[in-house]
Short mmCIF file of C-alpha atoms in Angstrom, two decimals:
data_model
loop_
_atom_site.label_atom_id
_atom_site.label_comp_id
_atom_site.label_asym_id
_atom_site.label_seq_id
_atom_site.Cartn_x
_atom_site.Cartn_y
_atom_site.Cartn_z
CA HIS A 1 -42.83 -2.09 -23.30
CA PRO A 2 -45.51 0.22 -24.70
CA SER A 3 -48.01 -0.68 -22.04
CA TYR A 4 -45.58 0.43 -19.11
CA PRO A 5 -44.99 4.15 -19.55
CA CYS A 6 -43.34 4.53 -16.15
CA LEU A 7 -39.51 5.09 -15.81
CA TYR A 8 -37.72 2.84 -13.40
CA PHE A 9 -34.42 4.31 -12.23
CA PRO A 10 -31.34 2.06 -11.46
CA THR A 11 -31.28 0.73 -8.06
CA ARG A 12 -28.56 -0.74 -5.81
CA GLY A 13 -30.98 -3.21 -4.46
CA SER A 14 -30.46 -4.96 -1.05
CA ARG A 15 -27.41 -6.83 -2.34
CA GLU A 16 -25.99 -7.84 -5.66
CA ASP A 17 -26.18 -11.52 -4.80
CA GLN A 18 -29.94 -11.50 -3.67
CA MET A 19 -31.77 -9.68 -6.30
CA PRO A 20 -33.28 -11.74 -9.21
CA VAL A 21 -31.10 -11.93 -12.20
CA HIS A 22 -33.83 -12.02 -14.73
CA ALA A 23 -35.63 -8.75 -14.25
CA SER A 24 -37.11 -7.32 -17.49
CA VAL A 25 -37.05 -3.49 -17.09
CA SER A 26 -37.80 -0.69 -19.62
CA VAL A 27 -34.61 1.17 -19.06
CA LEU A 28 -32.61 -1.23 -17.03
CA ALA A 29 -30.82 -4.09 -18.77
CA SER A 30 -30.92 -7.60 -17.49
CA VAL A 31 -27.83 -9.78 -17.49
CA SER A 32 -27.16 -13.29 -16.02
CA VAL A 33 -23.58 -13.62 -15.44
CA GLY A 34 -23.42 -15.54 -12.24
CA ALA A 35 -25.22 -15.46 -8.87
CA SER A 36 -22.80 -12.99 -7.23
CA LEU A 37 -22.39 -10.50 -10.18
CA LEU A 38 -24.59 -7.47 -11.03
CA SER A 39 -28.07 -8.29 -12.01
CA LEU A 40 -29.10 -4.95 -13.40
CA VAL A 41 -27.02 -2.66 -15.56
CA PRO A 42 -27.90 1.02 -14.41
CA LEU A 43 -29.34 3.57 -16.70
CA ALA A 44 -26.04 5.62 -16.23
CA TYR A 45 -24.29 2.89 -18.14
CA PHE A 46 -26.44 3.30 -21.24
CA ILE A 47 -26.28 7.18 -21.08
CA ASN A 48 -22.44 7.04 -20.72
CA ARG A 49 -22.23 4.46 -23.54
CA ARG A 50 -24.34 6.39 -25.97
CA ARG A 51 -22.45 9.62 -25.07
CA LEU A 52 -19.04 8.08 -25.77
CA ILE A 53 -20.13 6.47 -28.93
CA LEU A 54 -21.53 9.86 -30.14
CA LYS A 55 -18.23 11.50 -28.94
CA ARG A 56 -16.04 9.16 -31.07
CA LYS A 57 -18.36 9.46 -34.07
CA ASN A 58 -18.38 13.37 -33.49
CA SER A 59 -21.25 13.44 -35.87
CA ALA A 60 -23.88 16.09 -35.89
CA SER A 61 -26.19 13.90 -38.07
CA SER A 62 -26.07 11.17 -35.05
CA LEU A 63 -27.15 13.93 -32.58
CA SER A 64 -29.68 15.05 -35.03
CA LEU A 65 -31.16 11.58 -35.31
CA ILE A 66 -31.42 11.12 -31.40
CA LEU A 67 -33.12 14.40 -31.05
CA GLY A 68 -35.53 13.69 -33.84
CA SER A 69 -36.49 10.43 -32.21
CA VAL A 70 -38.11 12.40 -29.37
CA ASN A 71 -41.67 13.45 -29.66
CA SER A 72 -41.53 17.06 -30.17
CA ALA A 73 -44.99 17.69 -28.83
CA PHE A 74 -43.87 16.22 -25.58
CA VAL A 75 -40.51 17.84 -25.42
CA ASP A 76 -39.14 20.14 -28.23
CA MET A 77 -35.48 18.89 -28.18
CA HIS A 78 -34.57 20.86 -31.24
CA ALA A 79 -35.58 24.14 -29.60
CA LEU A 80 -33.57 23.17 -26.47
CA SER A 81 -30.50 22.16 -28.52
CA SER A 82 -29.63 25.96 -29.02
CA ARG A 83 -29.63 26.43 -25.20
CA LEU A 84 -28.27 23.17 -23.63
CA PRO A 85 -24.83 21.82 -23.81
CA GLN A 86 -24.79 18.65 -25.83
CA GLU A 87 -24.24 16.35 -22.66
CA GLU A 88 -27.27 17.73 -20.96
CA LEU A 89 -29.31 17.46 -24.14
CA LEU A 90 -28.28 13.83 -24.65
CA ARG A 91 -28.93 12.95 -20.92
CA LEU A 92 -32.42 14.57 -21.25
CA ALA A 93 -33.15 12.68 -24.49
CA ASP A 94 -32.20 9.41 -22.83
CA VAL A 95 -34.69 10.06 -19.92
CA VAL A 96 -37.41 11.05 -22.29
CA GLN A 97 -36.95 8.06 -24.57
CA GLY A 98 -37.59 5.77 -21.45
CA PHE A 99 -41.30 6.73 -21.68
CA ASP A 100 -44.00 5.74 -24.24
CA VAL A 101 -45.27 9.22 -24.95
CA GLN A 102 -48.34 7.99 -26.88
CA VAL A 103 -49.34 5.97 -23.87
CA LEU A 104 -48.73 8.85 -21.47
CA ARG A 105 -50.85 11.28 -23.31
CA ALA A 106 -53.69 8.83 -23.61
CA ALA A 107 -53.54 8.18 -19.88
CA LEU A 108 -53.40 12.02 -19.39
CA THR A 109 -56.64 12.48 -21.44
CA SER A 110 -58.61 9.73 -19.67
CA ALA A 111 -57.38 10.85 -16.26
CA LEU A 112 -58.35 14.30 -16.83
CA LYS A 113 -61.78 13.30 -18.19
CA ALA A 114 -62.42 11.10 -14.83
CA HIS A 115 -61.04 14.10 -12.81
CA ALA A 116 -63.62 16.42 -14.21
CA GLU A 117 -66.48 13.78 -13.64
CA SER A 118 -65.37 13.23 -10.23
CA GLU A 119 -65.80 17.04 -9.36
CA THR A 120 -69.58 16.63 -10.25
CA SER A 121 -70.05 13.01 -8.85
CA ALA A 122 -70.47 14.28 -5.41
CA SER A 123 -73.97 15.22 -6.38
CA SER A 124 -74.77 12.06 -8.09
CA THR A 125 -75.88 8.65 -6.65
CA PRO A 126 -72.89 6.61 -5.31
CA PRO A 127 -72.40 2.97 -5.83
CA LEU A 128 -74.03 0.54 -3.48
CA PRO A 129 -72.23 0.09 -0.05
CA ALA A 130 -70.29 -3.11 0.41
CA SER A 131 -71.49 -3.74 3.96
CA SER A 132 -72.99 -7.11 3.06
CA GLU A 133 -69.71 -8.25 1.65
CA VAL A 134 -67.81 -7.82 4.95
CA VAL A 135 -66.72 -10.81 7.07
CA ASP A 136 -66.97 -9.85 10.82
CA PRO A 137 -64.68 -12.16 12.75
CA PHE A 138 -66.17 -10.74 16.07
CA ASN A 139 -69.39 -12.52 15.14
CA LEU A 140 -67.90 -15.90 13.97
CA ASP A 141 -67.58 -19.02 16.08
CA ARG A 142 -64.09 -19.34 17.50
CA LYS A 143 -63.67 -22.77 15.77
CA VAL A 144 -64.06 -20.89 12.44
CA ILE A 145 -61.34 -18.32 13.33
CA ASP A 146 -58.96 -21.06 14.61
CA THR A 147 -59.46 -22.88 11.33
CA TYR A 148 -58.62 -19.64 9.42
CA ARG A 149 -55.57 -18.99 11.58
CA SER A 150 -54.25 -22.56 11.39
CA ARG A 151 -54.50 -22.46 7.48
CA ALA A 152 -52.47 -19.20 7.27
CA LEU A 153 -49.94 -20.18 9.97
CA LYS A 154 -49.02 -23.32 7.98
CA ILE A 155 -48.43 -21.38 4.78
CA ILE A 156 -46.36 -18.97 6.64
CA SER A 157 -44.35 -21.52 8.43
CA GLU A 158 -43.33 -22.93 5.06
CA GLY A 159 -42.17 -19.52 3.86
CA ARG A 160 -44.99 -19.56 1.23
CA ALA A 161 -46.57 -16.30 2.26
CA ALA A 162 -44.76 -13.00 1.80
CA SER A 163 -45.35 -9.34 2.98
CA ILE A 164 -44.99 -6.20 0.92
CA LEU A 165 -44.31 -3.00 2.81
CA LEU A 166 -45.35 0.32 0.93
CA ALA A 167 -42.51 2.69 2.20
CA GLY A 168 -41.93 5.13 -0.68
CA GLY A 169 -42.91 8.32 1.33
CA GLN A 170 -40.56 10.94 2.74
CA GLY A 171 -40.93 12.53 6.23
CA THR A 172 -40.77 16.07 4.91
CA ARG A 173 -44.35 16.82 5.94
CA LEU A 174 -43.59 15.72 9.25
CA GLY A 175 -40.48 17.91 9.58
CA ALA A 176 -38.01 14.97 9.09
CA ASN A 177 -35.38 14.79 6.31
CA CYS A 178 -35.66 11.03 5.97
CA PRO A 179 -37.79 8.32 4.74
CA LYS A 180 -41.10 7.96 6.71
CA GLY A 181 -40.01 4.46 7.72
CA CYS A 182 -36.86 5.75 9.60
CA LEU A 183 -38.96 7.95 11.81
CA ASP A 184 -38.60 7.84 15.59
CA ILE A 185 -42.04 8.46 17.10
CA GLY A 186 -40.90 9.00 20.66
CA LEU A 187 -41.10 5.45 21.95
CA ALA A 188 -38.82 4.31 25.01
CA SER A 189 -37.01 1.96 22.62
CA ARG A 190 -36.43 4.62 20.18
CA ALA A 191 -37.53 2.22 17.45
CA SER A 192 -38.12 3.41 13.95
CA LEU A 193 -41.27 2.44 11.98
CA PHE A 194 -39.10 -0.03 9.91
CA GLU A 195 -38.02 -1.63 13.15
CA LEU A 196 -41.50 -2.13 14.44
CA HIS A 197 -42.58 -3.82 11.17
CA ALA A 198 -39.48 -5.98 10.99
CA LYS A 199 -39.81 -7.33 14.51
CA ARG A 200 -43.56 -8.01 14.08
CA LEU A 201 -42.63 -9.99 10.94
CA LYS A 202 -39.85 -11.95 12.73
CA ARG A 203 -42.18 -12.69 15.75
CA LEU A 204 -44.82 -13.91 13.45
CA ALA A 205 -42.33 -16.39 11.82
CA THR A 206 -41.79 -17.74 15.47
CA ILE A 207 -45.48 -18.16 16.07
CA ALA A 208 -45.98 -19.99 12.85
CA ALA A 209 -43.18 -22.41 13.47
CA GLN A 210 -44.32 -23.15 17.04
CA ALA A 211 -48.00 -23.58 15.78
CA THR A 212 -46.98 -26.21 13.19
CA GLY A 213 -44.51 -28.14 15.45
CA LYS A 214 -41.34 -26.92 13.37
CA THR A 215 -38.09 -26.68 15.29
CA ALA A 216 -36.62 -23.97 13.11
CA GLU A 217 -38.64 -20.99 11.79
CA LYS A 218 -38.73 -20.14 8.15
CA GLY A 219 -37.99 -16.53 7.23
CA ILE A 220 -40.80 -14.73 5.68
CA PRO A 221 -40.08 -12.96 2.29
CA TRP A 222 -40.36 -9.16 2.85
CA TYR A 223 -40.59 -6.94 -0.19
CA ILE A 224 -40.17 -3.27 0.57
CA MET A 225 -41.22 -0.76 -2.18
CA THR A 226 -39.33 2.49 -1.85
CA SER A 227 -39.21 5.41 -4.27
CA GLU A 228 -36.35 7.15 -5.99
CA ALA A 229 -36.13 9.70 -3.10
CA THR A 230 -36.02 7.00 -0.33
CA HIS A 231 -34.42 3.97 -1.94
CA GLU A 232 -30.74 4.41 -0.78
CA ASP A 233 -31.47 5.90 2.62
CA THR A 234 -33.90 2.93 3.38
CA ILE A 235 -31.35 0.35 2.45
CA GLU A 236 -28.70 2.28 4.57
CA HIS A 237 -31.08 2.27 7.49
CA PHE A 238 -31.39 -1.56 7.37
CA GLU A 239 -27.64 -2.13 6.96
CA ASN A 240 -26.89 0.07 9.90
CA ASN A 241 -29.21 -1.80 12.06
CA ASN A 242 -28.30 -5.36 10.92
CA TYR A 243 -31.66 -5.95 9.29
CA PHE A 244 -33.29 -5.86 12.70
CA GLY A 245 -32.47 -9.36 13.30
CA LEU A 246 -33.99 -10.73 10.07
CA ASP A 247 -32.09 -12.73 7.47
CA ARG A 248 -30.99 -10.21 4.79
CA ASN A 249 -31.58 -12.71 2.08
CA ASP A 250 -35.25 -12.63 3.00
CA VAL A 251 -35.46 -8.73 2.41
CA TYR A 252 -35.82 -7.16 -0.89
CA PHE A 253 -35.97 -3.43 -1.87
CA PHE A 254 -37.56 -2.25 -5.07
CA PRO A 255 -38.44 1.22 -6.24
CA GLN A 256 -41.73 2.21 -7.71
CA GLY A 257 -41.90 3.99 -11.10
CA MET A 258 -41.72 7.57 -11.93
CA LEU A 259 -43.95 9.55 -14.25
CA PRO A 260 -43.27 13.25 -15.75
CA ALA A 261 -45.65 16.00 -14.84
CA MET A 262 -47.35 17.37 -17.91
CA THR A 263 -49.47 20.41 -18.77
CA LYS A 264 -53.11 19.66 -19.74
CA ASP A 265 -52.23 19.54 -23.26
CA GLY A 266 -49.50 16.84 -22.80
CA VAL A 267 -46.27 18.77 -22.81
CA ALA A 268 -43.79 17.72 -20.34
CA VAL A 269 -42.83 20.04 -17.63
CA LEU A 270 -39.04 20.75 -17.45
CA GLN A 271 -37.04 21.62 -14.48
CA GLY A 272 -33.40 22.96 -13.62
CA THR A 273 -31.70 25.47 -11.52
CA THR A 274 -30.81 27.85 -14.40
CA ARG A 275 -31.81 26.10 -17.53
CA ALA A 276 -34.40 23.47 -18.61
CA ASN A 277 -32.23 20.31 -18.45
CA SER A 278 -34.50 17.71 -16.76
CA LEU A 279 -38.06 16.32 -16.54
CA ALA A 280 -40.29 17.10 -13.49
CA LEU A 281 -40.64 13.40 -12.33
CA SER A 282 -42.89 12.23 -9.45
CA PRO A 283 -43.64 8.56 -8.14
CA ASP A 284 -46.55 6.88 -10.02
CA GLY A 285 -48.68 6.30 -6.95
CA ASN A 286 -49.06 3.14 -4.70
CA GLY A 287 -50.90 1.56 -7.54
CA GLY A 288 -47.71 1.35 -9.53
CA ILE A 289 -46.77 -1.60 -7.31
CA TYR A 290 -48.22 -4.15 -9.87
CA THR A 291 -45.91 -3.16 -12.63
CA ALA A 292 -43.00 -2.46 -10.41
CA LEU A 293 -43.21 -6.03 -8.93
CA LYS A 294 -42.84 -7.50 -12.43
CA LYS A 295 -40.27 -5.00 -13.47
CA HIS A 296 -37.89 -5.55 -10.60
CA GLY A 297 -38.11 -9.30 -10.66
CA ILE A 298 -40.19 -9.62 -7.42
CA LEU A 299 -42.87 -11.87 -8.97
CA ASP A 300 -40.14 -14.09 -10.35
CA ASP A 301 -38.75 -14.43 -6.84
CA MET A 302 -42.01 -15.23 -5.48
CA LYS A 303 -42.36 -17.97 -8.01
CA LYS A 304 -39.02 -19.43 -7.18
CA ARG A 305 -39.87 -19.37 -3.26
CA ARG A 306 -43.40 -21.03 -4.09
CA VAL A 307 -45.17 -18.07 -2.52
CA VAL A 308 -48.93 -18.41 -2.88
CA CYS A 309 -49.98 -15.19 -1.24
CA CYS A 310 -48.90 -12.03 0.35
CA ASP A 311 -50.31 -9.01 2.08
CA ALA A 312 -49.40 -5.32 1.61
CA ILE A 313 -49.35 -2.75 4.40
CA CYS A 314 -48.21 0.96 4.71
CA VAL A 315 -45.17 1.87 6.60
CA ASP A 316 -46.80 4.86 8.35
CA ASN A 317 -49.56 2.76 9.91
CA VAL A 318 -48.00 1.91 13.23
CA LEU A 319 -50.65 -0.79 14.32
CA ALA A 320 -50.49 -2.74 10.91
CA ARG A 321 -49.67 -6.29 11.61
CA PRO A 322 -48.12 -8.05 8.61
CA LEU A 323 -49.87 -11.18 7.44
CA ASP A 324 -52.70 -11.30 10.12
CA PRO A 325 -53.44 -15.06 10.28
CA GLY A 326 -57.05 -14.59 10.74
CA PHE A 327 -57.40 -12.24 7.83
CA VAL A 328 -55.02 -14.22 5.58
CA GLY A 329 -56.75 -17.63 6.33
CA CYS A 330 -60.26 -16.09 5.79
CA CYS A 331 -59.13 -14.90 2.21
CA LEU A 332 -57.62 -18.30 1.51
CA ALA A 333 -60.70 -20.15 2.75
CA ARG A 334 -62.98 -17.98 0.62
CA LYS A 335 -60.68 -18.29 -2.40
CA ALA A 336 -60.31 -14.50 -2.80
CA ASP A 337 -58.01 -13.00 -5.44
CA MET A 338 -57.79 -9.90 -3.32
CA GLY A 339 -58.98 -8.90 0.17
CA ALA A 340 -58.68 -5.96 2.62
CA LEU A 341 -58.96 -5.16 6.22
CA ALA A 342 -61.98 -2.74 6.78
CA VAL A 343 -62.55 -0.55 9.78
CA GLU A 344 -65.80 1.25 10.58
CA LYS A 345 -65.61 4.88 10.02
CA ALA A 346 -65.28 6.97 13.22
CA TYR A 347 -67.81 9.57 12.04
CA ALA A 348 -69.77 10.31 8.78
CA HIS A 349 -67.39 12.73 7.24
CA GLU A 350 -64.08 11.24 8.19
CA LYS A 351 -61.66 11.69 5.35
CA VAL A 352 -61.32 7.93 4.37
CA GLY A 353 -62.47 6.12 1.34
CA VAL A 354 -65.22 3.59 1.71
CA PHE A 355 -65.66 0.18 0.16
CA VAL A 356 -68.63 0.07 -2.35
CA LYS A 357 -69.70 -2.47 -4.88
CA ALA A 358 -68.04 -1.77 -8.28
CA ARG A 359 -70.35 -0.71 -11.13
CA GLY A 360 -70.69 -3.00 -13.90
CA THR A 361 -69.21 -6.12 -12.14
CA LYS A 362 -70.87 -9.07 -10.48
CA CYS A 363 -68.55 -9.34 -7.48
CA GLY A 364 -66.08 -6.58 -7.93
CA LEU A 365 -65.35 -4.15 -5.05
CA ALA A 366 -64.16 -0.49 -5.25
CA VAL A 367 -63.23 2.34 -2.90
CA CYS A 368 -65.21 5.44 -3.14
CA GLU A 369 -63.23 8.51 -2.09
CA TYR A 370 -64.71 10.72 0.52
CA SER A 371 -64.55 13.79 -1.58
CA GLU A 372 -66.77 11.82 -4.18
CA MET A 373 -69.51 10.87 -1.71
CA PRO A 374 -72.66 13.05 -1.62
CA LYS A 375 -73.03 14.62 1.74
CA ALA A 376 -76.46 12.97 2.33
CA SER A 377 -75.11 9.58 1.43
CA SER A 378 -72.25 9.97 3.81
CA GLU A 379 -74.75 10.68 6.56
CA GLU A 380 -77.25 8.08 5.65
CA LYS A 381 -77.80 5.40 8.23
CA GLN A 382 -79.41 1.97 8.41
CA PRO A 383 -82.25 0.93 10.65
CA ASP A 384 -79.69 -0.12 13.40
CA GLY A 385 -78.30 3.36 13.45
CA LYS A 386 -75.04 2.57 11.76
CA LEU A 387 -73.78 4.43 8.78
CA ARG A 388 -74.80 2.90 5.57
CA TYR A 389 -71.34 3.68 4.05
CA ARG A 390 -69.31 2.70 7.08
CA TRP A 391 -66.63 0.43 6.00
CA GLY A 392 -63.38 2.38 5.54
CA ASN A 393 -60.24 1.57 3.59
CA ILE A 394 -56.99 1.48 5.74
CA CYS A 395 -54.83 0.08 2.86
CA ILE A 396 -54.10 -3.57 4.41
CA HIS A 397 -54.54 -5.83 1.40
CA PHE A 398 -54.24 -9.58 0.75
CA TYR A 399 -53.38 -10.95 -2.79
CA THR A 400 -52.95 -14.42 -4.16
CA ALA A 401 -49.46 -14.58 -6.09
CA ASP A 402 -51.57 -15.48 -9.35
CA PHE A 403 -53.64 -12.46 -9.12
CA LEU A 404 -50.57 -10.28 -8.64
CA ARG A 405 -49.10 -11.85 -11.86
CA ARG A 406 -52.25 -11.13 -13.62
CA MET A 407 -52.38 -7.67 -12.48
CA ALA A 408 -48.97 -7.08 -13.71
CA SER A 409 -49.65 -8.31 -17.36
CA PRO A 410 -49.71 -5.88 -20.19
CA ALA A 411 -53.40 -6.62 -20.87
CA MET A 412 -54.44 -5.85 -17.44
CA ASN A 413 -52.05 -3.05 -16.85
CA ALA A 414 -53.64 -1.29 -19.74
CA LYS A 415 -57.06 -1.50 -17.94
CA MET A 416 -55.77 0.06 -14.68
CA PRO A 417 -56.95 3.59 -14.63
CA TYR A 418 -54.67 6.62 -13.95
CA HIS A 419 -55.84 9.48 -11.77
CA ALA A 420 -54.88 13.12 -12.19
CA ALA A 421 -53.66 15.29 -9.41
CA ILE A 422 -53.53 18.88 -10.32
CA LYS A 423 -50.44 20.56 -8.54
CA VAL A 424 -48.22 23.57 -8.72
CA VAL A 425 -44.76 22.18 -9.92
CA PRO A 426 -41.49 24.12 -9.83
CA THR A 427 -39.80 24.64 -13.17
CA VAL A 428 -36.70 26.53 -14.30
CA GLY A 429 -35.15 28.90 -11.88
CA GLY A 430 -37.79 28.52 -9.12
CA ALA A 431 -40.76 29.59 -11.29
CA LYS A 432 -43.86 27.50 -10.70
CA VAL A 433 -46.55 26.20 -13.09
CA GLU A 434 -49.77 24.35 -12.79
CA ALA A 435 -49.29 20.77 -14.00
CA VAL A 436 -50.97 17.26 -13.90
CA LYS A 437 -49.22 14.40 -12.03
CA LEU A 438 -50.64 11.04 -12.95
CA GLU A 439 -50.87 8.43 -10.48
CA ARG A 440 -52.34 5.01 -9.88
CA PHE A 441 -54.21 3.69 -6.73
CA ILE A 442 -53.40 0.28 -5.25
CA PHE A 443 -57.10 -0.28 -4.46
CA ASP A 444 -58.26 0.00 -8.17
CA ALA A 445 -57.22 -3.64 -8.62
CA PHE A 446 -60.38 -4.70 -6.64
CA ALA A 447 -62.35 -4.17 -9.78
CA PHE A 448 -60.59 -6.87 -11.49
CA ALA A 449 -60.69 -9.60 -8.82
CA ARG A 450 -62.88 -12.56 -9.63
CA ASN A 451 -63.47 -13.01 -5.93
CA SER A 452 -62.78 -10.66 -3.10
CA THR A 453 -63.11 -10.36 0.69
CA LEU A 454 -63.46 -7.72 3.22
CA TYR A 455 -62.57 -8.63 6.73
CA ALA A 456 -63.50 -6.41 9.65
CA ALA A 457 -60.94 -5.13 12.07
CA ARG A 458 -61.18 -2.97 15.09
CA ARG A 459 -59.60 0.47 14.50
CA GLU A 460 -57.84 0.63 17.88
CA GLU A 461 -56.07 -2.56 17.03
CA SER A 462 -55.25 -1.96 13.39
CA PHE A 463 -55.13 1.59 12.39
CA ALA A 464 -52.82 4.34 13.62
CA PRO A 465 -51.65 6.32 10.61
CA ILE A 466 -49.02 9.03 10.56
CA LYS A 467 -49.88 11.78 8.07
CA ASN A 468 -49.32 15.18 9.80
CA LYS A 469 -46.83 16.98 11.66
CA ALA A 470 -47.38 16.84 15.55
CA GLY A 471 -49.28 19.79 17.01
CA PRO A 472 -52.05 20.71 19.37
CA GLY A 473 -55.32 18.96 18.34
CA VAL A 474 -53.63 17.52 15.17
CA LYS A 475 -54.94 14.10 14.15
CA ASP A 476 -52.92 11.19 12.43
CA SER A 477 -49.47 12.57 13.86
CA PRO A 478 -46.56 10.87 15.29
CA GLU A 479 -47.88 11.80 18.77
CA THR A 480 -51.44 10.22 18.12
CA ALA A 481 -49.89 7.11 16.65
CA ARG A 482 -47.57 6.71 19.60
CA ALA A 483 -50.51 7.08 22.00
CA LEU A 484 -52.56 4.51 20.05
CA LEU A 485 -49.71 1.97 20.09
CA LEU A 486 -49.05 2.32 23.87
CA GLY A 487 -52.76 2.26 24.45
CA GLN A 488 -52.91 -1.11 22.59
CA HIS A 489 -50.00 -2.37 24.87
CA THR A 490 -51.73 -1.19 27.97
CA ARG A 491 -54.80 -3.31 27.05
CA TRP A 492 -52.83 -6.28 26.25
CA LEU A 493 -51.18 -6.14 29.80
CA GLN A 494 -54.51 -5.57 31.60
CA ARG A 495 -56.01 -8.58 29.79
CA ALA A 496 -53.07 -10.62 30.75
CA GLY A 497 -53.72 -9.94 34.46
CA ALA A 498 -51.18 -7.22 35.18
CA THR A 499 -51.74 -3.89 37.11
CA VAL A 500 -50.39 -1.11 34.91
CA LEU A 501 -49.29 1.87 37.08
CA ASP A 502 -48.52 4.34 34.23
CA LEU A 503 -51.48 3.93 31.85
CA GLY A 504 -50.58 4.52 28.17
CA GLU A 505 -46.92 4.63 28.78
CA VAL A 506 -45.67 1.08 28.73
CA GLU A 507 -44.15 -0.24 25.57
CA ILE A 508 -43.81 -3.88 24.62
CA SER A 509 -41.32 -4.83 21.98
CA PRO A 510 -43.00 -6.37 18.95
CA GLY A 511 -40.35 -8.89 18.94
CA SER A 512 -41.84 -10.21 22.30
CA THR A 513 -45.46 -10.54 21.16
CA TYR A 514 -47.32 -10.12 17.95
CA GLU A 515 -50.89 -9.46 19.12
CA GLY A 516 -50.73 -9.81 22.89
CA GLU A 517 -49.86 -13.66 23.00
CA GLY A 518 -47.59 -15.01 25.75
CA LEU A 519 -47.89 -12.11 28.17
CA ALA A 520 -49.96 -13.74 30.83
CA ASP A 521 -47.22 -16.18 31.95
CA VAL A 522 -44.90 -13.36 32.42
CA VAL A 523 -46.97 -10.37 33.93
CA ARG A 524 -50.06 -12.05 35.59
CA GLY A 525 -50.60 -10.44 39.20
CA LYS A 526 -47.53 -8.12 38.64
CA ARG A 527 -47.42 -4.33 38.86
CA VAL A 528 -46.04 -2.76 35.67
CA ASP A 529 -44.43 0.64 35.41
CA GLY A 530 -44.03 2.75 32.39
CA GLY A 531 -41.20 2.58 29.82
CA LEU A 532 -39.96 -0.37 27.67
CA LEU A 533 -41.19 -3.66 29.30
CA SER A 534 -38.46 -6.37 29.23
CA LEU A 535 -39.85 -9.72 28.78
#
């Protein structure tokens, strides 16, 4: 579709019999030939089919026709035809034809313009802060919180609330040759990040069933967004660990889209070991989730399951709790299309985006990146001494299913902005060139919500990101995330009446408790040593 310039690679999915059979994908064909047969015909099928047809025809005119269909200002296929074997040439042409070049180049122009403006915006007046929009549960009556929680737990118990995990990142920057979600951060259990999130989800399903008097818990649909680089390894990790006790029919994997790197004048960057025979492709950013949900049939699956809402969290946030009942219930009660957990910045110049009121809208929110904030505004304080721009974005979002469908529509997709990242990209034979990578940000959808909610959270209970390789004094590393997680477990035990002998070294499986519940009956009055606590 011309409104979707991304390329979606063929995927193995979680299993052939569980993926929707009606996905409509730019370069993936949809077939419906029975519940247990293939739902998606891979791109390789069409490449091979076209190659065989051309080979049988053995026609130079057919080859010329295909090469002529490629926008020569984007990739000069005729110039390459004298340097590449026919098979490589056809393979490249097939990939290029998966993109709408006109849409791509228009996106490049607008993204570069916005990028140039952002470099000067740090000296301009920022949007108004969103402080007045934040619901602070710590100042609410307990009965209100209980109402929020009850509402959310009822929907969760019915299987009508889903969770999305953003898991496309590689662990390369952390010194690991695996998806980030497969990382072992040094816990006594040796649990990976995927395991921590999976067991929290399973525990939440149990809590919801108990809260609503159900004898059997309903599985929570879990949609895991991977990337081309992490897709197969992620599925293998789940299969090797028996899906961490979850019903595999409730777990779905889908990759985000890919976009080509381009020069500033809109020419595709080509790569190859010895010759230019492939596009330099990279993921389209976490904001590509909206089109990816539609492309891979996830929105259709939500509709089939009667899902009314979901959340989205990042795999590298060790403290993120899927479908936090208080947060979800608040968003439902306030009829929010989209919501977010917000934490107070640790200090004025912390490198997190802050929530602001979107310009030109009545109720829209936006995220102002820290690099775009004037220094004086970042340091500005209110009469009570708190930062005026203090509510940081930690990428824990709420959505109604209807809003996700609206965001995935061609009309809305055309309004979602692209952002330009200027990067040095390897080309042929290891040479490098400065290029533009286009990406979308997940939080840009806030500007299109008719009603949105921000829900305050305590940093020490909700935010322990892993962004950097461990080292002395390094923040946001596996070591700091581990310390924050174990610190949370120590606080839970102390509140439950236990004496913790080895502070900060006791691990509690998320399969045993979601947010510290149920511990008092087990540990009250007891002395607890370090290591993994068996409950």
